[in-house]
Coordinates of N, CA and C in Angstrom, one line a residue:
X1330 N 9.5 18.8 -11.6 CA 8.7 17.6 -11.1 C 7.2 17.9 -11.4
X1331 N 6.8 16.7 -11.5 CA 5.4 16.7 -12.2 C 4.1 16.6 -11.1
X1332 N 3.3 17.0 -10.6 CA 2.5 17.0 -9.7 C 0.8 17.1 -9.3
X1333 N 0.7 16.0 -8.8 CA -1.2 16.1 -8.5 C -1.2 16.7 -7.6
X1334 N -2.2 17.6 -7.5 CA -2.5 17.9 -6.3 C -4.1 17.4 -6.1
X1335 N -4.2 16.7 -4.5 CA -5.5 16.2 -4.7 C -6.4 16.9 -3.5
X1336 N -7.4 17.6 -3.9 CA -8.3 18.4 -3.3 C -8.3 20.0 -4.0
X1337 N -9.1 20.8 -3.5 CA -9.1 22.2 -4.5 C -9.9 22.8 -3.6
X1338 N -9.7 23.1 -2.2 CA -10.2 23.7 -1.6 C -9.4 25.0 -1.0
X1339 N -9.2 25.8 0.5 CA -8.3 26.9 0.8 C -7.1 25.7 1.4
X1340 N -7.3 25.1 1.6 CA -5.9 24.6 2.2 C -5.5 24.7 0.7
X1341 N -5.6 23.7 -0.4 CA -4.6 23.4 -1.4 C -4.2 24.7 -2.3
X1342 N -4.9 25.9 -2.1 CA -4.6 26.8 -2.3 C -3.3 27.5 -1.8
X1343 N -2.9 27.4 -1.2 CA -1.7 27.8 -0.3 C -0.7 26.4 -0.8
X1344 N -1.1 25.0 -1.0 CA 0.0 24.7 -1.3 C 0.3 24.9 -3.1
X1345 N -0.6 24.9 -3.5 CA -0.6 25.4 -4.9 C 0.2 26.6 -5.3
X1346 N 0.3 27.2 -4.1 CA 1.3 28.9 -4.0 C 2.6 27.8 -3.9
X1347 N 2.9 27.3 -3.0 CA 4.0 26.9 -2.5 C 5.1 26.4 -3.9
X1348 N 3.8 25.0 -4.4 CA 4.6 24.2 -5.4 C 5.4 25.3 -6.4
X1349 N 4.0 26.5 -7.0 CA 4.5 27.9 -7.8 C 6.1 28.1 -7.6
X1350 N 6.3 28.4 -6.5 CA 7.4 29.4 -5.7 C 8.4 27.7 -5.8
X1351 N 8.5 27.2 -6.4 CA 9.4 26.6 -6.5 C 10.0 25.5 -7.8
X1352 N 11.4 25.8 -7.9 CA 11.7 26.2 -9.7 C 11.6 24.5 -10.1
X1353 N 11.2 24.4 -11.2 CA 11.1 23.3 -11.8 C 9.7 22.5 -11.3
X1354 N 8.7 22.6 -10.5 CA 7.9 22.1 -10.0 C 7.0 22.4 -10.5
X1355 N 5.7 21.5 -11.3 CA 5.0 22.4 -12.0 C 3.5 21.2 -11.9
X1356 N 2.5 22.0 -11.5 CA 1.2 21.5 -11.1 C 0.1 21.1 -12.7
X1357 N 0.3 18.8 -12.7 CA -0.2 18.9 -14.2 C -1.8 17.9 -14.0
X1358 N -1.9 18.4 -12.6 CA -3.5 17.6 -12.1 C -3.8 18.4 -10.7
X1359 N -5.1 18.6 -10.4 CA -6.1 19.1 -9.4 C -7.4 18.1 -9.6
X1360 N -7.2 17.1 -8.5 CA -7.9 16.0 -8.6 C -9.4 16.3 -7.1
X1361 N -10.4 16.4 -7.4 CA -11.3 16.8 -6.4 C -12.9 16.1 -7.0
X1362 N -13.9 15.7 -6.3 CA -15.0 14.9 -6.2 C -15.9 15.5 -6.6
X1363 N -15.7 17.1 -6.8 CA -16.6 17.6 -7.1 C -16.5 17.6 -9.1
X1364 N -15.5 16.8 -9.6 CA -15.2 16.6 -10.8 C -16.0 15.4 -11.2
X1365 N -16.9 15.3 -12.3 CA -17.2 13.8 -12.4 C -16.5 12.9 -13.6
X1366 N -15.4 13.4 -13.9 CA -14.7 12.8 -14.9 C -13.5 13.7 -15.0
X1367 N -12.3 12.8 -15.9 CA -10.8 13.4 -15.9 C -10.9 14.1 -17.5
X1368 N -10.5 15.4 -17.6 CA -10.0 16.1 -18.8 C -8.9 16.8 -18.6
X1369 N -8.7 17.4 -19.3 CA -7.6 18.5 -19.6 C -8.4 19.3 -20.0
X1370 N -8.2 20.5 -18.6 CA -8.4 21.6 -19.1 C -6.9 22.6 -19.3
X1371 N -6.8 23.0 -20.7 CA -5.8 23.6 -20.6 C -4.9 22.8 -20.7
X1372 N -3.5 23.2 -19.2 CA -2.8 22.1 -19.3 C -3.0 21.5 -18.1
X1373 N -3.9 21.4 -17.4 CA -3.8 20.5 -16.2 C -4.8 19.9 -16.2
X1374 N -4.7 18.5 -16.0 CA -5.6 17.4 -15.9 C -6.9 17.7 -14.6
X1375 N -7.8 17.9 -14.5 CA -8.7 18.0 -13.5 C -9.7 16.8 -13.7
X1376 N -9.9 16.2 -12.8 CA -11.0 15.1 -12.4 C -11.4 14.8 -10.8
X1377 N -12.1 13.7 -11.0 CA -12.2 12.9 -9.5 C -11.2 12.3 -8.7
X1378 N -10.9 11.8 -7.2 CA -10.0 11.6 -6.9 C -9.3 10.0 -7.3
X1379 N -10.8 9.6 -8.4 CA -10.6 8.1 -8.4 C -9.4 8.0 -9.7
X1380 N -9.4 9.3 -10.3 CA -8.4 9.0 -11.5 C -7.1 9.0 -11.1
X1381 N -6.5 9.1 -10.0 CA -5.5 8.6 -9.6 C -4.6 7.9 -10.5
X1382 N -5.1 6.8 -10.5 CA -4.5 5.7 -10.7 C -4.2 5.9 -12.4
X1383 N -5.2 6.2 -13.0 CA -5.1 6.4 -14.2 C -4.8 7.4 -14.9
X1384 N -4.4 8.1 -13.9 CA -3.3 9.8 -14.6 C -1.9 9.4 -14.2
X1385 N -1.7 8.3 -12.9 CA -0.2 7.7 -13.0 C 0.2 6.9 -13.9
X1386 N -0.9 5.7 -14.4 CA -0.7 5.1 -15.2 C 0.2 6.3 -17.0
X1387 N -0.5 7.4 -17.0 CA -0.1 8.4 -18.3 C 0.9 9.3 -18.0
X1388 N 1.3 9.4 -16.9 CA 2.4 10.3 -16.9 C 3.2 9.7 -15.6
X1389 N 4.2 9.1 -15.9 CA 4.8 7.9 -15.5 C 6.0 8.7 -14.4
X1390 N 6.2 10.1 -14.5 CA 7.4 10.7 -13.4 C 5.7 11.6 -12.2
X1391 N 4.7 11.2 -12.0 CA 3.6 12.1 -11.5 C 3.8 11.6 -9.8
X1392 N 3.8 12.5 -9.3 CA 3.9 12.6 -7.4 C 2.8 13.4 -7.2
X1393 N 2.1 12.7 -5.9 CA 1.4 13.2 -5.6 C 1.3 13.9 -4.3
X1394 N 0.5 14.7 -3.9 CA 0.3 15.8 -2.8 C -1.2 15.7 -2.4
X1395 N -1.8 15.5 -1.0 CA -2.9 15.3 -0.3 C -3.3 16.6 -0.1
X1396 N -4.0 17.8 -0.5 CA -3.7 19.3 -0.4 C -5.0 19.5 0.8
X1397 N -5.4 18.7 1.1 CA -6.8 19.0 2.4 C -6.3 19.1 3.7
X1398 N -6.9 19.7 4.5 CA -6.6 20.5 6.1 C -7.0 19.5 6.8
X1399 N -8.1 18.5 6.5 CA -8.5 17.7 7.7 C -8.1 16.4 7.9
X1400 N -7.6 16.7 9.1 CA -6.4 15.1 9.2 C -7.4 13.7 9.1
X1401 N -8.6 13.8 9.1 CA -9.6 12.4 9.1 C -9.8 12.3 7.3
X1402 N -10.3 13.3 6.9 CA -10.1 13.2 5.1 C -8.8 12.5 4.6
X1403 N -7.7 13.3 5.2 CA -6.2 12.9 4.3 C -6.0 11.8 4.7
X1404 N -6.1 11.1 5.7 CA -6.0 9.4 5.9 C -6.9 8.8 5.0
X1405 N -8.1 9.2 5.1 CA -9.7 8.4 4.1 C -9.1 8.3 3.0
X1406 N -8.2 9.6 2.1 CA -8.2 9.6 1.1 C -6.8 8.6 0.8
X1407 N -5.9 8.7 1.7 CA -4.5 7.8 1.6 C -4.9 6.7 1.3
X1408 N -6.3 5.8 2.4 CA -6.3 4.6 2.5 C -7.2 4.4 1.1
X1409 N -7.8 4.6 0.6 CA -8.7 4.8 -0.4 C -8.2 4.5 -1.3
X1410 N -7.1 4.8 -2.1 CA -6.4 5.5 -3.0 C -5.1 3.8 -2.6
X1411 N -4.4 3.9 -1.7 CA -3.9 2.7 -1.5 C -2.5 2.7 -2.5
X1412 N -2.2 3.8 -3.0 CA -0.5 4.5 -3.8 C 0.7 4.2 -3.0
X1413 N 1.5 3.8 -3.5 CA 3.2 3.6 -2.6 C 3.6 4.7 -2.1
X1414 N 4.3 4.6 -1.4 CA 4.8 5.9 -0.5 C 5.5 6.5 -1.5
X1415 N 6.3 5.6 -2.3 CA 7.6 6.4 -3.6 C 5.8 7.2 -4.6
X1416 N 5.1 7.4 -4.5 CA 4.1 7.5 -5.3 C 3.5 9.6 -4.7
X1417 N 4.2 9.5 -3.3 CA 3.8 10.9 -3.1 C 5.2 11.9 -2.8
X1418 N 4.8 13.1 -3.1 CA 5.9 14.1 -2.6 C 6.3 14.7 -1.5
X1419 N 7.1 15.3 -1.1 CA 7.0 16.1 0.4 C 7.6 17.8 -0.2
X1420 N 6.7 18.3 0.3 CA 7.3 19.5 0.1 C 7.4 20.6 1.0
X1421 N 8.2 21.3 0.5 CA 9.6 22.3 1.8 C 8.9 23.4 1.9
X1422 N 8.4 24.5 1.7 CA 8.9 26.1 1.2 C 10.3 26.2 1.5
X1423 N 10.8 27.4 0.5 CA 12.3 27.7 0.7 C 12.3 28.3 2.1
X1424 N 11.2 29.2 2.5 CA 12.0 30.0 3.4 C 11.5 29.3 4.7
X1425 N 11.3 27.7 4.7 CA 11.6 27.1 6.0 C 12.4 27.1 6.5
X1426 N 12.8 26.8 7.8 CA 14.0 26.2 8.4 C 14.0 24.8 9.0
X1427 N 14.7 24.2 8.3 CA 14.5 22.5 8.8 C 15.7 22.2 9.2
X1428 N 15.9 21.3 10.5 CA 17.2 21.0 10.6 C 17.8 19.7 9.7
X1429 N 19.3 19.6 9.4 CA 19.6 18.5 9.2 C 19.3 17.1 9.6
X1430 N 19.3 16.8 10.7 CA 18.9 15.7 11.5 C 17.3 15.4 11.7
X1431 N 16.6 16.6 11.0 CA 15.0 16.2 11.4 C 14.7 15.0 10.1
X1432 N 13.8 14.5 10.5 CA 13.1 13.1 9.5 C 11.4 14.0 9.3
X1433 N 11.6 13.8 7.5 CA 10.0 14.1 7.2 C 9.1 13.3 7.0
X1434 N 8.2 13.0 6.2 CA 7.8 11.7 5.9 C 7.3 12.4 4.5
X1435 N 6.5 10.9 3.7 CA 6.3 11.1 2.7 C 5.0 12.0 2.5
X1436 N 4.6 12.8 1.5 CA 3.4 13.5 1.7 C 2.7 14.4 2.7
X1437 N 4.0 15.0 3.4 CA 4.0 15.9 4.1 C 4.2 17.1 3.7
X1438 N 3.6 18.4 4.2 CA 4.4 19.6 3.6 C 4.4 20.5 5.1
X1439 N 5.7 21.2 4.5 CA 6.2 22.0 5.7 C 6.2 23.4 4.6
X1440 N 5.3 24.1 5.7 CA 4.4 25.4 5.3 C 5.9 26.8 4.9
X1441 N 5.5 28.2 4.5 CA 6.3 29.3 5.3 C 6.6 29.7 6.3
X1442 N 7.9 29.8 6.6 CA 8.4 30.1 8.3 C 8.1 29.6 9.1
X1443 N 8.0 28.4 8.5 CA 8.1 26.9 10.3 C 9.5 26.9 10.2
X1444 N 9.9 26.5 11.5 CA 10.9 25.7 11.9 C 10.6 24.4 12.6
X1445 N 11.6 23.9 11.8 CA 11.5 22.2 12.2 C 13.3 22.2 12.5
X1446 N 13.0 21.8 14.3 CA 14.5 21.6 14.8 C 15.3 20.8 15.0
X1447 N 16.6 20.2 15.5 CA 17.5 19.4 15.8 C 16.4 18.0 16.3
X1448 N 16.8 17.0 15.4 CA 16.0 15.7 15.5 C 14.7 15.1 16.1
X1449 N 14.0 15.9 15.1 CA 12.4 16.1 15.1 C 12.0 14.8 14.2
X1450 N 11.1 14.6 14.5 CA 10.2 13.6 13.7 C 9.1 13.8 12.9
X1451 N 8.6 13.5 11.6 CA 7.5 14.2 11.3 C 7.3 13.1 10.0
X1452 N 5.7 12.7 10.8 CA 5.6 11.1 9.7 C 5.0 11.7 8.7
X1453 N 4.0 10.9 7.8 CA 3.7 10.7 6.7 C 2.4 11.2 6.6
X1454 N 2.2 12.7 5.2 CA 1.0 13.3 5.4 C 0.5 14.1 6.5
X1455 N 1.2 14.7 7.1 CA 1.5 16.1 7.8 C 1.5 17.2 7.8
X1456 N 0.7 18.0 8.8 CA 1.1 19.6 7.6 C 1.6 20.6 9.4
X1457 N 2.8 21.0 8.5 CA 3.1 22.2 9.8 C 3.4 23.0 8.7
X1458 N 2.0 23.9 9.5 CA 1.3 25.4 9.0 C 2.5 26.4 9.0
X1459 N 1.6 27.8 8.3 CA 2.7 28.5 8.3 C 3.1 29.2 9.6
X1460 N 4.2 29.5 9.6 CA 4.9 29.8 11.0 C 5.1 28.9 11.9
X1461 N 4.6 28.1 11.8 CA 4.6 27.0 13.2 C 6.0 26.5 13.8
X1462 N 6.5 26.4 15.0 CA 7.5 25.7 15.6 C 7.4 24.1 16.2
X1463 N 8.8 23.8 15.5 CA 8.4 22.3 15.9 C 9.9 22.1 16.5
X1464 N 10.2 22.2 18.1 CA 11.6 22.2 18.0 C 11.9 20.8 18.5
X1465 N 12.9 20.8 19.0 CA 13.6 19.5 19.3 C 13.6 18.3 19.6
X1466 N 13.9 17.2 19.2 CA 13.5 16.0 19.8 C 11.5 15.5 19.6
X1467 N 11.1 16.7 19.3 CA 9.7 16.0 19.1 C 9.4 15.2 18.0
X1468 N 8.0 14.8 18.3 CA 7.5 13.6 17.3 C 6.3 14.4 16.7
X1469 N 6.1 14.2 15.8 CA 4.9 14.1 15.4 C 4.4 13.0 14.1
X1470 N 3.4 12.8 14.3 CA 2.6 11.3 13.8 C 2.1 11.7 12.5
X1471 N 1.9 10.5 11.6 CA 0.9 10.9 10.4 C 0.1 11.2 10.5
X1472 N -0.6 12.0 9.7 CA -2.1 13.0 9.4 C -1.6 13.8 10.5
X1473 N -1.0 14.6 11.6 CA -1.3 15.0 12.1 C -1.0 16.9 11.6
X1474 N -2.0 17.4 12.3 CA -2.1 18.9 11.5 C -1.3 20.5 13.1
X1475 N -0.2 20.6 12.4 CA 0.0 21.6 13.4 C -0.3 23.2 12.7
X1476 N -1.1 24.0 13.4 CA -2.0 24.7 12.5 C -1.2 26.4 12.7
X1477 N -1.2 27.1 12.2 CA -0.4 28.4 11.7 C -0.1 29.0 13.2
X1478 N 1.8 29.5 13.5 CA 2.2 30.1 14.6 C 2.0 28.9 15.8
X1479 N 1.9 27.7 15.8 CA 1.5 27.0 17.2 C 2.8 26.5 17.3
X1480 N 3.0 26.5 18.6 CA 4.6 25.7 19.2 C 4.6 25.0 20.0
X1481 N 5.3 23.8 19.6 CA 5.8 22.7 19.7 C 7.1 22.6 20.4
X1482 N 7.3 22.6 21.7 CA 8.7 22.8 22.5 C 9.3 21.6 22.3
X1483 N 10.9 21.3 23.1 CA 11.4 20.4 23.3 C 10.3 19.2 24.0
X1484 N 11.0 17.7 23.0 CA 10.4 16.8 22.9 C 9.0 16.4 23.7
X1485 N 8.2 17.4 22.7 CA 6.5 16.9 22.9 C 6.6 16.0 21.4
X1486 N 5.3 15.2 22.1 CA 4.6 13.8 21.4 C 3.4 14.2 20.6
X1487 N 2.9 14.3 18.7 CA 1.3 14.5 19.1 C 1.7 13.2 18.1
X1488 N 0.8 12.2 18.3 CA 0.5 10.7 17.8 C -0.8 11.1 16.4
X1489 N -0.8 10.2 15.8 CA -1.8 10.3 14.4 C -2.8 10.9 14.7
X1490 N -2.9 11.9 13.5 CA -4.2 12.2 13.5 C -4.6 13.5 14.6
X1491 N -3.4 13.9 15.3 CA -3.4 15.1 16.3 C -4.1 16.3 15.3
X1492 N -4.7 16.7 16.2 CA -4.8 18.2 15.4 C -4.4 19.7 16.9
X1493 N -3.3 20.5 16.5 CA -3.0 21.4 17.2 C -3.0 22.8 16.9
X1494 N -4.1 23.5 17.1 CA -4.9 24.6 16.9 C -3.8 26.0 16.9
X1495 N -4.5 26.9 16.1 CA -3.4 27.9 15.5 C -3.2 28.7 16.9
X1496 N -1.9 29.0 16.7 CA -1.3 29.9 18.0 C -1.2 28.8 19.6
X1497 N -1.1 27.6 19.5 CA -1.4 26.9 20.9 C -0.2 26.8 21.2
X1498 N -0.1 26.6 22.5 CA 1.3 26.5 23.3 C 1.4 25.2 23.7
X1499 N 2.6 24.1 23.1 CA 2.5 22.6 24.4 C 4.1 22.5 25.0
X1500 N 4.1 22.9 26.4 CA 5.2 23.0 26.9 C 6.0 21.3 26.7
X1501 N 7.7 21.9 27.2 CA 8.5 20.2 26.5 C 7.9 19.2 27.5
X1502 N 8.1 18.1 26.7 CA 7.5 16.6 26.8 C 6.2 16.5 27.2
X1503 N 5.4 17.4 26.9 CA 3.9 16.8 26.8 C 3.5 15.7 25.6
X1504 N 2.5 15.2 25.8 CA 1.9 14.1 24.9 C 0.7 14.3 24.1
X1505 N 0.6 14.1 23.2 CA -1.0 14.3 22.4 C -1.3 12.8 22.0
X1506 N -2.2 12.4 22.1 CA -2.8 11.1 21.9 C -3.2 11.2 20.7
X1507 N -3.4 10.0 20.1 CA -4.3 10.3 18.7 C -5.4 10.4 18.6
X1508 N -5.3 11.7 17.6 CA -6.5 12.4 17.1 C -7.3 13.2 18.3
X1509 N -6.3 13.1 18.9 CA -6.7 14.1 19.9 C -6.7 15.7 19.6
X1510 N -7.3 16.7 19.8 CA -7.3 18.4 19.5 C -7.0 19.0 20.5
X1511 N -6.4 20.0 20.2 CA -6.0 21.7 20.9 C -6.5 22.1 20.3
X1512 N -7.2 23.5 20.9 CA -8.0 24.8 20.3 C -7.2 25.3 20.4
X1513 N -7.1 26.2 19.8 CA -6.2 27.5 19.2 C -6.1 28.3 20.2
X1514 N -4.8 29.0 20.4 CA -4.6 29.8 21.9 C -4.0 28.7 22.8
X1515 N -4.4 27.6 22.6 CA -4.7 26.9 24.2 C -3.4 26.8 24.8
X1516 N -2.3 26.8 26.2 CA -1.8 26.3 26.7 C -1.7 24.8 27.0
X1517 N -0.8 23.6 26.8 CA -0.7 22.8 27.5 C 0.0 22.4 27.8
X1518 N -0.6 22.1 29.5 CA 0.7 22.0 30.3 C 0.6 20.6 30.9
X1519 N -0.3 19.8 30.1 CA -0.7 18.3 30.9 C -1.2 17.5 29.5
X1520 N -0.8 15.8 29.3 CA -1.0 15.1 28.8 C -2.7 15.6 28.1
X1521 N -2.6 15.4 26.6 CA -3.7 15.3 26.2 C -4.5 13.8 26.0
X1522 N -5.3 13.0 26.7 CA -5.5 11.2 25.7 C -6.0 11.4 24.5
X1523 N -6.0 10.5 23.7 CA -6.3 9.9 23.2 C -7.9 10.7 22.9
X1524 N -8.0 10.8 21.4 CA -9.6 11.5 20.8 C -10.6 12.6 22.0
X1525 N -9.9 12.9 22.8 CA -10.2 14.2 23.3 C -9.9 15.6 23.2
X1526 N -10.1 16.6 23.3 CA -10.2 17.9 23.1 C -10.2 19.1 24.1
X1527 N -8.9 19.4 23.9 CA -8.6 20.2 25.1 C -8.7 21.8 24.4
X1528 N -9.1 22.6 25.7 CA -9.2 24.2 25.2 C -8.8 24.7 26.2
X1529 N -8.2 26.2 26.4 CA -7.6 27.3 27.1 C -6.9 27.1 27.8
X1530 N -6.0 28.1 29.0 CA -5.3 28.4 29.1 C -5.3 28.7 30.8
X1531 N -5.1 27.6 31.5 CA -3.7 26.3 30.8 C -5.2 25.4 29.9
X1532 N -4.8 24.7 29.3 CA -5.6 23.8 28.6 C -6.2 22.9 29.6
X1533 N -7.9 22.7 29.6 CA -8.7 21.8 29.5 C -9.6 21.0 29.0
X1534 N -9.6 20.0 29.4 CA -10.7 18.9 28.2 C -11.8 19.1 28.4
X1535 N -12.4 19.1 27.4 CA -14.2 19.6 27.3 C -15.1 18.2 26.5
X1536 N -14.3 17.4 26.0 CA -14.9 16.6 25.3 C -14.2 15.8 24.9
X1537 N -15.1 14.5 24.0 CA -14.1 13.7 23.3 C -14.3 14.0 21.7
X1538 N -13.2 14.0 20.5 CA -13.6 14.3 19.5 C -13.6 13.0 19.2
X1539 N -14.7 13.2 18.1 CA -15.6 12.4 16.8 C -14.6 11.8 15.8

């Protein structure tokens, strides 16, 4: 499979590992802003993110991958960009564990050693980090970022654009609002709303995020 990857920062670095570690998959664009035009270097196409359109136009089997950490960028860039969903990839690592019954979405990637369990949800342009747990019955929303070792119990909610901080705990059926944050470490043991920011243990809100 043929693949853009778009950004070139430390997140896409790790998926750049990933796509590697998996056979047949082979990286033939790194699309980032700090390029001011499309070439070939070598064999991989590198340019700006606007060549999109015009590196699908030339290589007609090309899927794409959103390779940035910040769930506000990978929406900017989705809406920006304005590509069919048949237009991006999702990708696994092998040594995930995903259940049969879980749903991915498109342009999602599921990191090393997550587990994604018994009919989980997981929309479009997502990233659960490496190690992360996501078990049962939960949801999670597009853009939303579940960040390395954090767990996700029986059916908790994080809605678009969540971000939940590395190592956090959200006991079952809590809620994350959108774009709402956990800090890393945190406990929660109570509904997060909507564009607020919760820290420690048990978790509390300290602000609203930007």
């Amino acid at each position: 499979m043929d693949l853009a990857l778009i950004g070139e920062g430390g997140h896409s670095k790790v998926i750049k590992d990933l796509i590697g570690s998996k056979q047949g998959y082979t990286v033939r664009a790194i699309l980032d802003d700090k390029y001011e035009q499309l070439q070939l270097v070598g064999d991989v196409y590198r340019g700006p993110i606007s060549s999109a359109h015009d590196l699908a136009d030339q290589i007609s089997s090309l899927k794409f991958v959103i390779g940035i950490g910040s769930n506000q960028i990978r929406k900017t860039i989705a809406d920006r960009l304005g590509l069919t969903s048949e237009s991006y990839v999702t990708l696994i690592h092998d040594s995930a564990i995903v259940s049969g019954s879980a749903s991915i979405g498109v342009g999602s990637v599921i990191m090393a050693y997550t587990i994604v369990n018994a009919d989980v949800i997981i929309g479009d342009h997502a990233i659960i980090n490496s190690g992360a747990i996501v078990e049962h019955d939960s949801y999670v929303g597009d853009y939303v970022h579940i960040a390395p070792k954090a767990l996700l119990t029986g059916a908790v909610v994080a809605h678009e654009g969540a971000m939940i901080g590395a190592g956090a705990t959200i006991i079952p059926g809590k809620r994350m609002g959108e774009w709402a944050t956990v800090g890393a470490g945190a406990t929660v043991i109570h509904d997060i709303p909507a564009y607020r920011t919760a820290v420690g243990t048990p978790a509390r809100m300290i602000a609203k995020s930007s």
